[in-house]
Amino acid sequence: MALRDAETGVIAKEFSIEELKDAARTMRGYNLVALCAAGSGHAGGTLSIMDIAAALYLRVADHDPKNPAWPDRDRILWSAGHKAPALYVSLGMAGFCALGDVVTLRKLGSPFQGHPHWLRLPGVEISTGSLGQGLSIAVGMALAARIDGKQHKIFCLMGDGEQQEGQVWEAAMEAGHFHLDNIVAVVDCNRLQIDGWVKDVMGVEPLAAKYAAFGWDVLRIDGHDMSQIVDAFEQARQLKGRPVVILADTVKGKGVSFMEGQPGWHGKAPNREELNTALIELGVADRIAADDLLERAKSWQAAATSALEAKMPRFSQNYWWNAGDTMRVAMEPTRKGFGKALAEFGEDERVVCLGLDISGSITIADFYAGKPERARRWISMGIAEQSATAAAAGLAREGKLPVLGSYATFSAARNLDQLRVSVCYSNLNVLVAGAHAGVSVGPDGATHQALEDLFAVMGLPNMSVVVPCDAVETRKAARHLLLDHVGPKYIRFAREATPVVTSEATPFVLGKANVIRPRGRGPEFGTPEFIDAFETRLAVDYRDEQEDLTIVACGPMVPEAMRAAWILRKEFGYETRVVNVHTLKPIDSEAIVRAARETGVIVTAEEHQIGALAGKVSLILTSSAELYGLPIITGAVGVKDRFGDSGAPWELAKELEVSAEHIAAKAMELMEVKRHATPQLATA
Ligand SMILES: Cc1ncc(C[n+]2csc(CCOP(=O)(O)OP(=O)(O)O)c2C)c(N)n1
């Protein structure tokens, strides 16, 4: 079995063990160049799997790079989707694509997405990124092969932390039950995950006994010994009647001294200097033209940037945040506000925080950082969002105040049924954090960009939903939800730094919107900060100023709405009422109805698929008796029924049309309608 020409059966190349070892070195080198060019990505786990990947793609798997869809090919599934760069360099080395092209990794429009997307790159079998799903896909493919009488194998690569996902064990049970001997699973046992050592985060061993109990044949090998790797795969091909799992003991960061066994290198890319050292250590500095490759990445980026800019709505000047001396604003990630609230208000003995192996970056770890007395109220659940959600329900039922969080798509979508039945139907006091929401996880790509989570949580009876606009509001909202609000509650916040547009003095009342208005002062008058040009009040205290239009926004779209209001005033002389509906459920209907009646034009702005906010606002507008017969003009800004892409967060705000410029353009469209509409509207 090997790389072959599918038509003639001629073997393209037979890799010896020595050649495989050498190829793995080259692949490690290209992998790190690509990560360096991307400025993000997963160094540790791509290096630990690389010897296995080299053996699999270059010698073990039966496939044809010139004919990636050959029906009889072996399938290789990367259930551990974050190891995508290792997949890409494997495809490059095998000839499915040009190895050098991999340096466009994680850049806007690149086929080398942050997590694999089979629709973008031939040779990728399936799209992954949400851990724990690959083995189930393998079961489906294995069953299809059986139905069709096909002989090919399905290889499935997983991490050891990934074994914490319950779905892995459902699939393991199915493969055992159906005697799927066409499945060969590999677990990259590097013993580390994000929050630390697997044994400390949530022990998974003894994996051999567990798989054996599910009816699998188990092989345990040194995952960096090329002979053992090749032997194990050959043996796996011969074994009949049961699925096979290869447990490969590996070292995270293998091959680069300062990355080996270091948890910090899980999701980190080397800088230029570190790359140089790494290439020298790997012995490939002379064979990889790193400078040229990095230049190539830059050219891709330049082309992507100009294509993107060409699509942007145009105004007479650049109004982007911190452009020039005007538009100055402080930036802080909203997630920091969440961490601060947990650190400050977590002393309440009822508060219990649950870790889902992403604790540092979503800031839930701030709950216990430097506070050993809270250690017993910190519970690491591993990568197991579904079970943890139901466990939180159990804690809440016993009087605790549980808090859990992950990427919003994993803490509000993957676990939706647990949220629905265990938490919401039982009306329990669980605080769920939807972190890294919207486009702000940028280069990770579509799998990690929660653009649908609000549909899920807003549809749940009893659930309260808050989407704060900046780090300061996030802290206030988290405090309120944690200690004062009783019942299921969801708080959604972003990863990247976003403008701070509220202060300690800004009102925050759950369920009550704020109105934000640009005042006479502003950047062009030398006001030090952009936000000094605005005034914020509780909507209920606000008196009509006969503005031309209203923008209703939540989350990081509030600063964008403020910027749009500024653009609309400066460029067109329009006055805008910005309504910050930080609480989407229960939403402040009164503020929205008043804004519609008083301005006649409503633009909604959400960093989400259009509809979570727009749908709610539309329903209010169409079902409020006060507005019957009034010609209200509405428009929606948000993501237009598409998945995201890899790219920098600010690029994605442009690409997915959720920037202030897009809000302003939509507002202008509506103002044109208003200008030509009935006299009643034109004077509204
Ligand atoms: C369902 C899901 N939850 C959380 C994540 C975020 N995440 C990405 S990698 C990772 C750790 C994976 O650990 P492991 O399987 O041991 O992989 P390795 O250490 O080899 O990189 C986590 C939690 C995810 N991608 N999918």
XYZ file of C-alpha atoms and ligand atoms in Angstrom:
710
model
C 0.000 0.000 0.000
C 1.365 3.406 -0.841
C 1.136 6.517 -2.922
C -0.004 5.222 -6.272
C -1.483 6.039 -9.632
C -5.078 4.914 -9.179
C -5.542 4.105 -12.863
C -2.415 2.073 -13.563
C -1.787 0.861 -10.014
C 1.847 1.948 -10.399
C 3.424 2.907 -7.089
C 4.666 6.495 -7.254
C 7.305 6.084 -4.593
C 8.226 3.584 -1.904
C 9.441 5.463 1.178
C 11.981 3.612 3.300
C 11.985 4.047 7.060
C 14.953 6.408 6.781
C 13.231 8.423 4.077
C 10.099 8.667 6.210
C 12.115 9.961 9.149
C 13.682 12.541 6.921
C 10.333 13.521 5.412
C 8.900 13.993 8.901
C 11.719 16.420 9.671
C 10.963 18.435 6.547
C 7.265 18.389 7.373
C 7.928 19.644 10.892
C 9.948 22.479 9.390
C 7.263 23.550 6.891
C 4.657 23.202 9.608
C 6.499 25.708 11.784
C 7.123 28.116 8.908
C 3.401 28.095 8.182
C 2.555 28.708 11.843
C 5.074 31.526 11.999
C 3.587 33.104 8.859
C 0.096 32.773 10.322
C 1.136 34.152 13.699
C -1.131 31.615 15.400
C -1.937 27.914 15.390
C -1.052 24.762 17.207
C 2.634 23.926 17.391
C 2.597 21.259 20.109
C 0.074 18.782 18.738
C 1.167 19.111 15.112
C 4.711 18.180 16.062
C 3.633 15.212 18.187
C 1.578 13.667 15.365
C 4.074 14.345 12.558
C 5.882 10.989 12.453
C 2.557 9.184 12.314
C 1.320 11.582 9.628
C 4.448 11.033 7.523
C 4.101 7.254 7.732
C 0.406 7.360 6.974
C 0.430 9.728 4.007
C 3.693 8.640 2.415
C 3.720 4.903 2.947
C 0.736 3.349 4.674
C -2.343 4.823 3.015
C -3.401 3.709 -0.406
C -4.188 6.923 -2.254
C -3.407 8.942 -5.349
C -2.503 12.627 -5.060
C -3.488 13.177 -8.696
C -6.869 11.619 -8.075
C -7.857 12.625 -4.544
C -11.449 11.452 -5.005
C -10.461 7.947 -6.155
C -13.352 5.896 -4.692
C -11.120 3.056 -3.473
C -8.659 5.266 -1.616
C -8.050 4.879 2.094
C -9.693 7.690 4.048
C -7.769 9.676 6.655
C -9.881 11.695 9.080
C -8.393 14.347 11.326
C -10.782 14.292 14.232
C -8.265 16.495 16.041
C -8.909 19.317 13.581
C -6.568 21.745 15.336
C -3.677 19.641 14.017
C -4.657 20.847 10.525
C -1.192 22.185 9.598
C 0.197 18.655 10.031
C -2.506 17.430 7.655
C -1.627 20.165 5.162
C 2.095 19.469 5.121
C 1.293 15.772 4.757
C -0.803 16.535 1.694
C 1.954 18.789 0.414
C 4.642 16.162 0.933
C 2.513 13.501 -0.728
C 1.845 15.746 -3.713
C -1.837 16.625 -3.236
C -0.866 20.292 -3.189
C 2.309 22.364 -3.333
C 4.118 22.125 -0.022
C 5.095 25.802 -0.136
C 1.470 26.901 -0.480
C 0.830 25.797 3.095
C 2.335 29.123 4.241
C -0.976 30.818 3.464
C -2.290 28.927 6.498
C -5.066 30.713 8.402
C -5.136 33.673 6.039
C -8.320 35.064 4.584
C -9.533 32.990 1.655
C -6.785 30.366 2.000
C -7.616 26.724 1.310
C -5.491 26.051 4.405
C -8.117 27.054 6.936
C -7.396 27.081 10.663
C -9.312 23.824 10.886
C -9.676 21.468 7.914
C -12.461 22.156 5.433
C -12.830 19.429 2.849
C -14.721 21.693 0.458
C -11.674 23.937 0.154
C -8.789 21.517 -0.284
C -8.628 18.227 -2.228
C -7.239 15.452 -0.054
C -9.018 16.658 3.070
C -11.682 14.028 3.697
C -13.988 15.884 6.053
C -14.335 19.195 7.871
C -13.435 19.047 11.562
C -12.579 21.317 14.473
C -15.163 20.448 17.074
C -13.349 17.670 18.916
C -14.776 14.211 19.325
C -16.722 13.925 16.091
C -14.216 12.216 13.802
C -14.628 8.665 15.069
C -18.378 8.835 14.496
C -17.747 10.001 10.936
C -15.346 7.083 10.562
C -18.120 4.736 11.696
C -20.392 6.168 9.003
C -17.736 5.807 6.331
C -16.905 2.286 7.469
C -20.557 1.276 7.303
C -20.843 2.821 3.824
C -17.791 0.841 2.703
C -19.356 -2.327 4.069
C -22.650 -1.680 2.279
C -20.755 -1.050 -0.970
C -18.433 -4.049 -0.555
C -15.322 -1.818 -0.550
C -12.002 -2.853 0.944
C -10.424 0.477 1.837
C -9.504 1.487 5.383
C -10.654 4.491 7.356
C -7.940 5.999 9.531
C -9.014 8.387 12.268
C -6.533 10.583 14.121
C -7.473 11.800 17.594
C -5.823 13.424 20.596
C -5.722 11.938 24.073
C -7.483 14.940 25.614
C -10.107 14.445 22.944
C -10.898 11.066 24.499
C -12.767 13.028 27.182
C -15.590 13.735 24.744
C -18.395 11.265 25.412
C -19.140 11.018 21.713
C -15.813 9.245 21.184
C -17.083 6.425 23.347
C -20.431 6.222 21.593
C -18.517 5.802 18.341
C -16.117 3.307 19.937
C -19.101 1.282 21.078
C -20.642 1.390 17.604
C -17.418 0.355 15.871
C -17.059 -2.535 18.315
C -20.689 -3.532 17.998
C -20.565 -3.562 14.201
C -17.117 -5.237 14.120
C -15.860 -2.462 11.870
C -12.456 -3.904 11.063
C -12.022 -1.305 8.331
C -11.430 1.371 10.997
C -7.944 2.098 12.298
C -7.984 4.800 14.958
C -4.843 6.494 16.223
C -4.640 8.335 19.516
C -1.788 10.832 19.774
C -1.003 10.233 23.443
C 1.179 13.253 24.161
C -0.351 13.470 27.660
C -0.954 17.209 27.401
C -4.003 19.258 26.531
C -4.699 22.980 26.899
C -5.234 23.284 30.644
C -2.297 21.009 31.460
C -1.607 17.299 31.808
C -4.454 15.066 30.691
C -4.252 13.087 33.935
C -4.900 16.274 35.935
C -7.514 17.826 33.652
C -9.571 14.627 33.376
C -7.849 11.257 33.351
C -8.542 9.077 30.328
C -6.296 6.095 31.002
C -6.322 3.127 30.864
C -7.194 3.708 27.219
C -6.060 0.238 26.151
C -8.418 -1.465 28.584
C -11.253 0.879 27.666
C -10.983 0.289 23.910
C -10.514 -3.429 24.480
C -13.679 -3.474 26.570
C -15.510 -1.860 23.653
C -14.415 -4.702 21.360
C -11.313 -3.195 19.746
C -7.868 -4.616 19.072
C -5.317 -2.361 20.714
C -1.698 -1.705 19.730
C 0.509 0.515 21.876
C 3.618 2.006 20.289
C 6.256 4.702 20.551
C 4.744 7.291 18.219
C 8.171 8.644 17.274
C 9.731 5.315 16.348
C 9.159 5.109 12.611
C 9.616 1.339 12.414
C 7.102 0.783 15.182
C 4.650 3.148 13.510
C 4.868 1.421 10.140
C 4.714 -2.053 11.744
C 1.645 -1.080 13.745
C -0.172 0.163 10.662
C 0.754 -2.979 8.739
C -0.440 -5.140 11.589
C -3.665 -3.127 11.801
C -4.342 -3.843 8.138
C -4.078 -7.570 8.748
C -6.255 -7.760 11.858
C -9.740 -9.000 11.043
C -13.100 -8.879 12.763
C -12.574 -5.899 15.084
C -11.659 -2.233 14.765
C -8.080 -1.396 15.686
C -6.770 1.462 17.785
C -3.117 2.428 17.856
C -2.214 4.204 21.070
C 0.875 6.180 20.151
C 2.967 7.537 22.997
C 4.318 10.855 21.816
C 5.857 14.083 23.043
C 3.999 17.324 22.485
C 6.239 19.706 20.554
C 8.502 16.820 19.459
C 11.709 17.848 17.707
C 12.043 21.371 19.093
C 13.712 21.475 22.499
C 11.902 24.526 23.845
C 8.492 23.235 22.764
C 8.783 19.646 23.958
C 6.437 18.836 26.837
C 5.493 22.493 27.292
C 1.745 23.137 27.776
C 2.290 26.749 26.678
C 3.062 25.604 23.134
C -0.337 24.012 22.586
C -1.868 26.895 20.692
C 1.073 29.089 19.926
C 3.137 29.898 16.853
C 6.879 30.537 16.838
C 8.128 34.033 16.096
C 10.834 34.509 13.466
C 13.684 33.975 15.902
C 12.123 30.884 17.455
C 11.487 29.564 13.956
C 15.161 29.918 13.061
C 16.219 28.028 16.173
C 13.612 25.354 15.528
C 14.666 24.842 11.895
C 18.283 24.489 12.977
C 17.359 22.008 15.708
C 15.319 20.003 13.232
C 18.279 20.018 10.832
C 16.239 21.497 7.990
C 17.409 25.110 7.975
C 19.329 24.549 4.749
C 16.510 22.845 2.882
C 13.616 25.169 3.699
C 13.756 28.666 2.213
C 11.946 30.245 5.149
C 12.432 33.838 4.002
C 10.968 33.142 0.570
C 8.062 31.264 2.084
C 7.309 34.048 4.533
C 7.397 36.515 1.625
C 4.923 34.333 -0.211
C 2.615 34.460 2.780
C 2.919 38.243 2.808
C 1.989 38.485 -0.876
C -1.103 36.365 -0.267
C -2.020 38.646 2.599
C -1.477 41.768 0.521
C -3.723 40.456 -2.252
C -6.395 39.415 0.249
C -6.253 42.826 1.926
C -6.664 44.783 -1.286
C -9.519 42.550 -2.482
C -11.222 43.099 0.853
C -10.712 46.861 0.886
C -12.133 47.064 -2.636
C -15.386 45.596 -1.333
C -15.767 48.047 1.565
C -18.281 50.904 1.515
C -16.382 54.146 0.858
C -16.510 57.430 2.735
C -14.517 60.634 2.458
C -12.060 59.575 5.138
C -10.906 56.601 7.147
C -13.045 56.176 10.265
C -11.477 52.915 11.456
C -10.638 52.623 15.153
C -7.524 54.531 16.071
C -7.035 55.669 12.474
C -4.797 58.715 12.683
C -5.315 61.090 15.594
C -9.074 60.843 15.564
C -11.173 57.796 16.468
C -8.928 57.153 19.442
C -10.262 54.491 21.744
C -8.955 52.113 24.373
C -9.247 48.449 23.503
C -9.762 45.522 25.839
C -11.109 42.041 25.177
C -14.630 41.653 26.579
C -13.570 38.301 28.040
C -11.368 40.162 30.521
C -14.495 41.628 32.085
C -15.813 38.132 32.680
C -12.607 37.050 34.417
C -12.580 40.185 36.546
C -16.136 39.549 37.733
C -15.324 35.961 38.691
C -12.164 37.037 40.502
C -13.947 39.831 42.380
C -17.275 38.224 43.158
C -16.357 34.558 43.352
C -15.924 34.653 47.125
C -19.586 33.682 47.521
C -19.240 30.099 48.722
C -22.025 28.958 46.418
C -20.050 29.842 43.282
C -18.504 26.813 41.574
C -16.642 27.156 38.274
C -16.331 24.300 35.795
C -13.346 24.084 33.460
C -13.695 22.745 29.915
C -10.007 22.746 28.928
C -9.943 26.282 27.614
C -9.884 27.965 30.986
C -7.062 30.463 30.640
C -8.052 32.063 27.391
C -11.741 32.406 28.208
C -10.662 33.843 31.613
C -12.780 31.512 33.750
C -9.448 30.535 35.358
C -9.326 34.034 36.901
C -11.838 32.667 39.393
C -9.120 30.745 41.234
C -5.892 32.373 40.018
C -3.888 33.368 43.101
C -6.700 32.200 45.400
C -5.874 28.708 46.649
C -8.851 28.816 49.034
C -11.128 28.592 46.004
C -9.444 25.455 44.613
C -12.160 23.149 45.921
C -14.774 25.178 44.082
C -12.898 24.827 40.782
C -13.842 21.634 38.954
C -11.976 20.603 35.821
C -14.367 18.622 33.612
C -12.095 18.153 30.604
C -13.306 18.446 27.017
C -16.830 17.313 27.811
C -19.245 20.164 27.249
C -22.387 18.057 27.263
C -21.794 16.212 30.502
C -20.457 19.355 32.186
C -23.656 21.225 31.316
C -25.808 18.571 32.917
C -23.385 18.381 35.866
C -23.843 22.129 36.296
C -27.575 21.476 36.486
C -26.897 18.949 39.245
C -24.772 21.443 41.166
C -27.433 24.115 40.789
C -30.147 21.744 41.983
C -28.104 21.350 45.176
C -27.967 25.100 45.717
C -24.636 25.941 44.085
C -24.069 28.766 41.592
C -22.304 26.905 38.788
C -20.506 28.725 35.983
C -19.225 27.037 32.862
C -17.883 28.298 29.587
C -16.086 27.473 26.384
C -16.011 28.729 22.827
C -19.641 29.807 22.444
C -20.261 27.194 19.798
C -19.285 24.442 22.233
C -20.973 25.881 25.333
C -24.242 26.874 23.670
C -24.673 24.625 20.666
C -22.873 21.345 21.158
C -24.617 20.932 24.506
C -27.958 22.342 23.411
C -30.102 19.453 24.567
C -28.451 19.420 27.978
C -29.079 23.151 28.218
C -32.646 22.680 27.126
C -33.704 19.821 29.360
C -31.316 19.671 32.312
C -30.856 23.414 32.773
C -33.761 25.340 31.259
C -36.676 22.959 31.661
C -35.638 22.521 35.284
C -35.178 26.314 35.459
C -31.857 26.016 37.265
C -29.443 28.690 38.259
C -26.613 27.990 35.810
C -24.433 30.680 34.268
C -23.141 29.704 30.825
C -20.399 31.729 29.178
C -20.316 31.796 25.386
C -16.738 32.900 24.961
C -14.758 33.780 21.841
C -18.092 34.433 20.142
C -18.637 35.998 16.742
C -15.749 36.590 14.354
C -13.225 37.311 17.057
C -11.511 33.906 16.981
C -10.449 34.926 13.479
C -7.746 32.590 12.192
C -9.233 29.505 13.882
C -11.829 29.618 11.124
C -15.486 28.821 10.738
C -15.694 25.851 13.110
C -14.784 28.045 16.048
C -16.719 31.165 15.093
C -20.015 31.076 16.948
C -22.407 32.870 14.651
C -25.486 30.821 15.519
C -25.317 30.394 19.296
C -27.874 33.101 19.998
C -30.487 31.283 17.924
C -29.961 28.288 20.178
C -30.031 29.966 23.569
C -32.657 32.611 22.801
C -35.068 29.884 21.827
C -34.903 28.287 25.258
C -37.714 29.124 27.687
C -36.472 30.449 31.076
C -33.083 31.415 29.636
C -31.852 34.991 30.050
C -29.380 36.170 27.430
C -26.909 39.022 27.782
C -24.469 40.235 25.126
C -22.424 43.029 26.695
C -20.741 45.623 24.501
C -17.299 45.919 26.075
C -15.089 44.649 28.885
C -16.580 47.045 31.453
C -20.160 46.100 30.659
C -19.170 42.411 30.628
C -17.886 42.715 34.185
C -21.099 44.360 35.357
C -23.303 41.891 33.512
C -21.344 38.881 34.789
C -21.560 40.150 38.361
C -25.277 40.697 38.092
C -25.944 37.330 36.469
C -23.710 35.506 38.916
C -25.067 36.890 42.153
C -28.403 38.586 41.582
C -30.165 36.886 38.749
C -31.821 33.560 39.461
C -32.389 31.072 36.647
C -30.578 29.857 33.511
C -28.441 32.627 32.022
C -26.125 33.012 29.075
C -23.459 35.664 28.664
C -21.781 36.039 25.285
C -18.442 37.760 24.829
C -15.537 38.047 22.434
C -11.909 37.018 22.311
C -10.147 39.917 20.658
C -9.782 43.385 22.039
C -12.770 45.582 21.259
C -13.284 49.287 22.015
C -14.159 50.220 25.572
C -17.187 52.452 25.184
C -18.721 52.394 28.666
C -17.413 53.385 32.061
C -18.141 52.474 35.651
C -20.730 55.259 35.674
C -22.644 53.949 32.651
C -25.935 52.439 33.775
C -26.428 48.692 33.472
C -29.854 47.322 34.303
C -30.654 43.810 33.146
C -33.430 43.903 30.571
C -33.217 47.675 30.121
C -31.573 49.188 27.074
C -29.272 52.207 27.035
C -29.465 55.021 24.516
C -26.151 56.349 23.253
C -25.979 59.707 21.446
C -23.121 61.572 19.806
C -22.878 65.050 21.288
C -21.355 68.247 19.966
C -17.840 67.487 21.044
C -15.870 64.899 19.187
C -12.596 63.825 17.720
C -12.411 66.762 15.340
C -12.653 69.161 18.285
C -9.661 67.561 19.878
C -11.626 65.438 22.344
C -9.015 63.022 23.600
C -11.036 59.850 23.139
C -13.758 58.855 20.705
C -16.123 57.880 23.495
C -15.937 61.358 25.017
C -18.074 62.484 22.109
C -20.954 60.284 23.311
C -23.446 60.345 26.114
C -25.221 57.250 27.429
C -28.472 57.058 29.382
C -30.951 54.415 30.347
C -33.451 54.343 27.487
C -36.294 54.912 29.906
C -34.748 58.245 30.962
C -34.078 59.397 27.429
C -36.141 62.151 25.783
C -36.701 62.181 22.036
C -34.280 64.405 20.124
C -35.978 63.793 16.801
C -33.066 61.897 15.400
C -33.161 60.734 11.806
C -32.708 57.068 12.532
C -31.977 54.407 15.145
C -29.365 51.675 15.248
C -30.237 48.842 17.622
C -27.141 46.830 18.485
C -25.662 44.443 21.013
C -22.200 43.197 21.938
C -19.202 44.427 19.967
C -21.617 45.843 17.405
C -22.430 48.652 19.846
C -19.058 50.367 19.345
C -19.495 49.762 15.617
C -22.927 51.369 15.778
C -21.391 54.375 17.559
C -18.775 54.641 14.862
C -21.512 54.370 12.227
C -23.428 57.147 13.989
C -20.293 59.253 13.798
C -19.839 58.521 10.098
C -23.486 59.320 9.377
C -23.253 62.649 11.148
C -19.906 63.685 9.683
C -20.560 62.571 6.144
C -24.292 63.181 5.754
C -25.422 65.268 8.702
C -27.743 62.571 10.001
C -28.422 62.235 13.713
C -28.556 58.682 15.015
C -29.961 57.149 18.170
C -27.912 54.107 19.152
C -29.806 51.660 21.335
C -27.592 49.231 23.229
C -29.723 46.166 23.911
C -27.162 44.291 25.986
C -29.982 42.083 27.249
C -31.491 40.175 24.359
C -33.751 38.199 26.620
C -35.773 39.745 28.147
C -35.366 42.519 25.583
C -36.401 46.117 26.239
C -39.359 46.260 23.827
C -40.375 49.670 25.037
C -37.061 51.262 24.009
C -37.342 49.703 20.566
C -40.962 50.722 20.029
C -40.194 54.275 21.088
C -37.187 54.480 18.798
C -39.287 53.219 15.893
C -42.083 55.666 16.575
C -39.764 58.609 17.122
C -37.243 58.039 14.320
C -39.119 55.870 11.813
C -35.971 54.016 10.746
C -34.449 51.034 12.545
C -31.214 49.298 11.610
C -30.290 46.248 13.666
C -26.632 45.291 14.008
C -25.495 41.905 15.292
C -22.211 39.982 15.079
C -24.159 36.807 14.369
C -26.219 35.308 11.583
C -28.876 37.905 10.853
C -31.961 37.162 12.879
C -31.138 36.680 16.549
C -31.480 40.410 17.108
C -33.183 41.361 13.830
C -35.865 38.705 14.220
C -36.609 39.751 17.777
C -36.786 43.433 16.851
C -38.966 42.700 13.804
C -41.391 40.799 15.961
C -41.605 43.712 18.384
C -42.165 46.169 15.542
C -44.822 44.101 13.841
C -46.722 43.101 16.952
C -46.805 46.340 18.945
C -50.227 47.954 18.758
C -48.644 51.386 19.193
C -46.948 51.020 15.826
C -49.894 49.670 13.839
C -50.277 51.680 10.664
C -46.965 53.506 11.041
C -44.610 53.024 8.104
C -41.442 51.969 9.912
C -38.434 51.363 7.666
C -36.137 48.543 8.818
C -32.878 46.951 7.748
C -30.545 44.363 9.246
C -26.771 44.142 9.432
C -25.235 40.820 10.379
C -23.849 37.671 8.830
C -25.799 36.665 5.766
C -26.406 32.939 6.114
C -22.837 31.862 5.516
C -20.022 30.310 7.511
C -16.998 32.321 8.460
C -13.453 31.951 7.218
C -9.964 32.116 8.615
C -8.599 35.629 8.836
C -7.835 38.370 11.288
C -10.896 39.405 13.324
C -10.990 42.895 11.783
C -10.710 41.351 8.317
C -13.631 39.091 9.078
C -15.708 42.014 10.335
C -15.227 43.424 6.838
C -15.590 40.148 4.957
C -18.759 39.184 6.834
C -20.090 42.733 6.541
C -20.415 43.495 10.234
C -18.434 46.738 10.453
C -19.543 50.305 11.127
C -19.072 51.015 7.437
C -21.657 48.363 6.591
C -24.049 49.716 9.199
C -23.639 53.218 7.805
C -24.175 51.975 4.241
C -27.346 50.156 5.281
C -28.519 53.250 7.144
C -28.011 55.366 4.021
C -30.046 52.914 2.006
C -32.897 53.251 4.493
C -32.573 57.026 4.689
C -33.018 57.173 0.914
C -36.293 55.316 1.349
C -37.295 57.645 4.154
C -36.514 60.718 2.051
C -38.767 59.508 -0.709
C -41.461 58.112 1.527
C -44.656 59.652 2.811
C -44.572 63.184 4.212
C -45.452 61.675 7.571
C -42.185 59.710 7.560
C -39.979 62.364 6.088
C -40.710 64.619 9.031
C -40.427 61.888 11.657
C -15.661 20.304 21.217
C -14.423 21.110 21.400
N -14.169 21.626 22.616
C -13.072 22.386 22.797
C -12.215 22.624 21.762
C -10.990 23.503 21.963
N -9.756 22.697 21.921
C -8.977 22.647 20.837
S -7.652 21.660 21.016
C -8.092 21.270 22.594
C -7.238 20.342 23.407
C -7.052 19.041 22.737
O -6.213 18.222 23.479
P -5.684 16.880 22.847
O -6.797 16.098 22.285
O -4.877 16.184 23.878
O -4.804 17.361 21.621
P -3.246 17.743 21.586
O -2.791 17.951 22.990
O -2.561 16.600 20.975
O -3.146 18.963 20.752
C -9.274 21.918 22.946
C -9.941 21.826 24.245
C -12.541 22.071 20.510
N -11.784 22.286 19.427
N -13.628 21.296 20.365
